[in-house]
Coordinates of C-alpha atoms in Angstrom, one line a residue:
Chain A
X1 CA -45.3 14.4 -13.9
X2 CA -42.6 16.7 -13.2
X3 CA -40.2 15.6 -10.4
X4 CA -40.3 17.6 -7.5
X5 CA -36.6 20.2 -7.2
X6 CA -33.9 19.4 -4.8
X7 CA -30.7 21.3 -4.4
X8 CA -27.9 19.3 -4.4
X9 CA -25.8 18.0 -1.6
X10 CA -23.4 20.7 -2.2
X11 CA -25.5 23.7 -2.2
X12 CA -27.6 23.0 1.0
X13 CA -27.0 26.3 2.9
X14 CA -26.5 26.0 6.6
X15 CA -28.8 29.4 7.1
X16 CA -31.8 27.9 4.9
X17 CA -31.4 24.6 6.8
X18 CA -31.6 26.0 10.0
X19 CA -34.8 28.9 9.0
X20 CA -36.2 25.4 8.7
X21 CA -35.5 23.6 11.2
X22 CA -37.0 27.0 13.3
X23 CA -40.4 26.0 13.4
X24 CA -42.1 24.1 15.6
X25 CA -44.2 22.3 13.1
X26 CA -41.8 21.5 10.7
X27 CA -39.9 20.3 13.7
X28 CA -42.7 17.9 14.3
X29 CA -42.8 16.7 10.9
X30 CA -39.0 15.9 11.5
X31 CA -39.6 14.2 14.6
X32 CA -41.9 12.0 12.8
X33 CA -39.6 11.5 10.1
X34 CA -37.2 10.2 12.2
X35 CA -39.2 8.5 14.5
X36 CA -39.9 6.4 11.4
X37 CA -36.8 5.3 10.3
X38 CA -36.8 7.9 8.5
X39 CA -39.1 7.7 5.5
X40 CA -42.6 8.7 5.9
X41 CA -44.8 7.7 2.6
X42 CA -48.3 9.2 2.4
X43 CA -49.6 11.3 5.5
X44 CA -48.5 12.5 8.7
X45 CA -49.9 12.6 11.6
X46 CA -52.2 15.6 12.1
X47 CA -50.0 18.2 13.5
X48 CA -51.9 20.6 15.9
X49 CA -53.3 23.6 14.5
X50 CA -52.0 22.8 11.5
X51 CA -54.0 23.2 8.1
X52 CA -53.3 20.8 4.7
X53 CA -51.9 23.8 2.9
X54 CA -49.7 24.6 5.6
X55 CA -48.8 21.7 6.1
X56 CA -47.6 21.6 2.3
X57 CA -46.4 25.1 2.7
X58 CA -44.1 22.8 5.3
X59 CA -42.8 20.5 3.5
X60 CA -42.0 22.5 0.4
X61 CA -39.6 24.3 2.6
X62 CA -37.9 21.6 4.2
X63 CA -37.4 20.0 0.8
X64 CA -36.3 23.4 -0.5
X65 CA -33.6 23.6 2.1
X66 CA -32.4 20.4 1.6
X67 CA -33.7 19.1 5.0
X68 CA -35.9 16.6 3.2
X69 CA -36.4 14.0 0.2
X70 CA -39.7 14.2 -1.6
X71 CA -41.0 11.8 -4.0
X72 CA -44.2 10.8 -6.1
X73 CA -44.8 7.0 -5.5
X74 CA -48.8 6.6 -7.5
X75 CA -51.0 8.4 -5.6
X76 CA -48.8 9.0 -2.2
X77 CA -45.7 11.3 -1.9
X78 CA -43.1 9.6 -0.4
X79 CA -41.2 12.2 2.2
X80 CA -37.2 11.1 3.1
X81 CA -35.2 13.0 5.6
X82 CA -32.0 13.9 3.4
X83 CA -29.8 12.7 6.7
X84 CA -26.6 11.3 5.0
X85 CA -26.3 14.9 3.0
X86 CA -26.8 16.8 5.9
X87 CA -24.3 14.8 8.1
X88 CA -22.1 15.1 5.6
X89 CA -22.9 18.6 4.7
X90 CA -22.8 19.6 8.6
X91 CA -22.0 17.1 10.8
X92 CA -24.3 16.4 13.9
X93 CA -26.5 19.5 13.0
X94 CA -29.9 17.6 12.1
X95 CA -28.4 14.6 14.4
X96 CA -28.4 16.9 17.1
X97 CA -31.8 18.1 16.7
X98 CA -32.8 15.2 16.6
X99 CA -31.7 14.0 20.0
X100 CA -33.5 16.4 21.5
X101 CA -36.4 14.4 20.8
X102 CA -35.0 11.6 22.6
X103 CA -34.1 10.4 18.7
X104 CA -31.2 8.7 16.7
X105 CA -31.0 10.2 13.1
X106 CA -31.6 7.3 10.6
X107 CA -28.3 6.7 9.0
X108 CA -28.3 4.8 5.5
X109 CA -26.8 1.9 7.1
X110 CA -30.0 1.2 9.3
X111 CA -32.2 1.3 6.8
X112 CA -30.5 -0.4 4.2
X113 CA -31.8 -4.4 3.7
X114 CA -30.0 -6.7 6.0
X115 CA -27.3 -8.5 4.6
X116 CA -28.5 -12.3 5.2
X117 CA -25.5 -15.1 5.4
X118 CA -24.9 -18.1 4.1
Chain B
X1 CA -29.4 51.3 34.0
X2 CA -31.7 48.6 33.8
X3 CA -29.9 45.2 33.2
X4 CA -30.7 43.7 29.8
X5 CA -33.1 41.0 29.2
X6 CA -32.2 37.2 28.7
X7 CA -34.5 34.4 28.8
X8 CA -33.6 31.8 31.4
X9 CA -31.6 28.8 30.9
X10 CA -35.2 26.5 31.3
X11 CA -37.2 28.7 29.0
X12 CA -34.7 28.6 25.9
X13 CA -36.5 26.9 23.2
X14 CA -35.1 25.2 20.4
X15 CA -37.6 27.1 17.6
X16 CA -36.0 30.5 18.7
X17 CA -32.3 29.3 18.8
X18 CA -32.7 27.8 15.5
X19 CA -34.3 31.2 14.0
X20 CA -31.8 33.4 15.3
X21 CA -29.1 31.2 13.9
X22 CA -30.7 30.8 10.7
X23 CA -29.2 34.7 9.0
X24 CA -26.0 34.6 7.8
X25 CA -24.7 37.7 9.9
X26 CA -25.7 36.2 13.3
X27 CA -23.6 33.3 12.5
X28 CA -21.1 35.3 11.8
X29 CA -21.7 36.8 15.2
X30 CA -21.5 33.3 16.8
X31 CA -18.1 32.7 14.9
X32 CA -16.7 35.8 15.9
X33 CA -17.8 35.1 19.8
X34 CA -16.5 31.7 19.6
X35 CA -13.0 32.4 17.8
X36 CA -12.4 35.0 20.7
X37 CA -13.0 32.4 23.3
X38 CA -16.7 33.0 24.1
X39 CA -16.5 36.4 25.0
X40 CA -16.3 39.7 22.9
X41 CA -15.9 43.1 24.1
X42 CA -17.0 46.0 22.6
X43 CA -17.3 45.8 18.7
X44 CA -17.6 43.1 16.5
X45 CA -15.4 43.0 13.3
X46 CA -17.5 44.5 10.4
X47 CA -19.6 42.5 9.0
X48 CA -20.5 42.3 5.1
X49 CA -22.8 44.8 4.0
X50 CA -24.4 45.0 7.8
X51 CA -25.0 48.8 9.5
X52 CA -23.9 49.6 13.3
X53 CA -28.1 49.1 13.4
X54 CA -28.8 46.4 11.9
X55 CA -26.0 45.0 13.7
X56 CA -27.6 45.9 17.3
X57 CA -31.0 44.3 16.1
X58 CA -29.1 40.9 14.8
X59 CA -27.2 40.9 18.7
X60 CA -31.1 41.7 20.3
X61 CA -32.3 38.6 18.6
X62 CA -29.7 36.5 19.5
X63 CA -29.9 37.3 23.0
X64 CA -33.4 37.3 23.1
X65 CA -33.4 33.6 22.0
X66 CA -30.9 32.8 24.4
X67 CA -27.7 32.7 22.5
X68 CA -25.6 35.5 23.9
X69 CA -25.6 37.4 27.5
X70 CA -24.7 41.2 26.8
X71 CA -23.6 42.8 29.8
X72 CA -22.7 46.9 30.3
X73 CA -19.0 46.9 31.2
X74 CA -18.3 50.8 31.3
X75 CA -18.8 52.1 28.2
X76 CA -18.2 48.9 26.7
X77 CA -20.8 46.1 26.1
X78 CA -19.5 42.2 27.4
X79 CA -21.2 39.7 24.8
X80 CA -21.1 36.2 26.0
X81 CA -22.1 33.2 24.1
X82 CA -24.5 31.1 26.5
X83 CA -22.5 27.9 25.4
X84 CA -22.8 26.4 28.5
X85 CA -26.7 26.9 29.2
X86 CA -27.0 25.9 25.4
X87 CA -25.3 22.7 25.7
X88 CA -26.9 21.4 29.0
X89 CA -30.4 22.1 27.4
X90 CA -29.7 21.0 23.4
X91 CA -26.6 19.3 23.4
X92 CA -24.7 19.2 20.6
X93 CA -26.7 22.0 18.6
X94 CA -24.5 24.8 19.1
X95 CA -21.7 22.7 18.6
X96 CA -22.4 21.3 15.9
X97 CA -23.0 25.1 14.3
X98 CA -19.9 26.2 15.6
X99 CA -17.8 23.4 14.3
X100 CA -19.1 24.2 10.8
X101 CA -16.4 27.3 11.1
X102 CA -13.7 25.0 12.2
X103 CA -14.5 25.8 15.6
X104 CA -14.7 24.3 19.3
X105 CA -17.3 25.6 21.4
X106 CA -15.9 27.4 24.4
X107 CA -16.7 25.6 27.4
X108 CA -16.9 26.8 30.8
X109 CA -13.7 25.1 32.2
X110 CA -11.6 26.7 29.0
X111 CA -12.9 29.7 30.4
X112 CA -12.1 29.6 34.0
X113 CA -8.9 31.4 35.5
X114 CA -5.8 28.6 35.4
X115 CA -5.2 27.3 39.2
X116 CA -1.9 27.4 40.0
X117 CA -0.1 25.0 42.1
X118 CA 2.5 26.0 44.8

């Protein structure tokens, strides 16, 4: 199985990343992303007059952008939102999107294992 | 001569500010504005490759979503970025756009006349 492309960290463009972000159902699917920590594996939840292929249609230009992760894990896809890169990329951009949702953008350090003492 | 349209502060919506910052010549737009302060007068520096119409259309959108407030002045046009509005209803977003140029978003206060003391 072919993996899925991603530009690099480098050549996420703020225009593409925000044409993006400019939808209200791909700003859902972020919302959910982040409202899970930010990994979603598998489905999300039905978003309103929204079809399956539109939903991909979605997702494949989020990834495109650089907005999101996207991985094959068996037989789910495993969707990431790429928030380190793009807080590095642009600082508080997607973070600030975010908050509008009464969020926090998942940073790597909150969802990295806990670090258990001795 | 009838007064230009602008959405009010309540009815900006994200989706729209997003869209009409998501073209490479409105942001340039938005850089110019907030280099200059907040305010432009009259005519933009050329853009790239971008015609005197194309260049109206790009400043319709943006005001349209709630970005800019264009005012008559004479025979001169007053573009304003809505910095303040913007902030109070998505913090950080413009911002965080802005600061991608090396920029601070112009606030209000920077804007206001100096008081002097006697």
């Amino acid at each position: 199985m072919r993996a899925l492309d991603h530009p690099s960290q480098e050549s996420i463009s703020l225009p593409a990343v925000l044409a993006a972000l400019s939808d209200p159902a791909r700003l859902d699917v972020v919302r959910q992303l982040a409202a899970s920590g930010g990994v979603v594996c598998g489905q999300f939840d039905a978003l309103e007059h929204v079809s399956m292929s539109t939903l991909s249609h979605h997702l494949k230009v989020l990834r495109t952008a650089g907005v999101i992760h996207v991985e094959q894990r068996g037989k789910f896809r495993q969707h990431e939102l790429r928030a380190d890169d793009l807080e590095s990329r642009f600082p508080g951009v997607l973070a600030s999107v975010v908050a509008t949702f009464g969020l926090d953008l998942p940073t790597s350090a909150q969802r990295a294992e806990p670090v258990l003492s001795r």
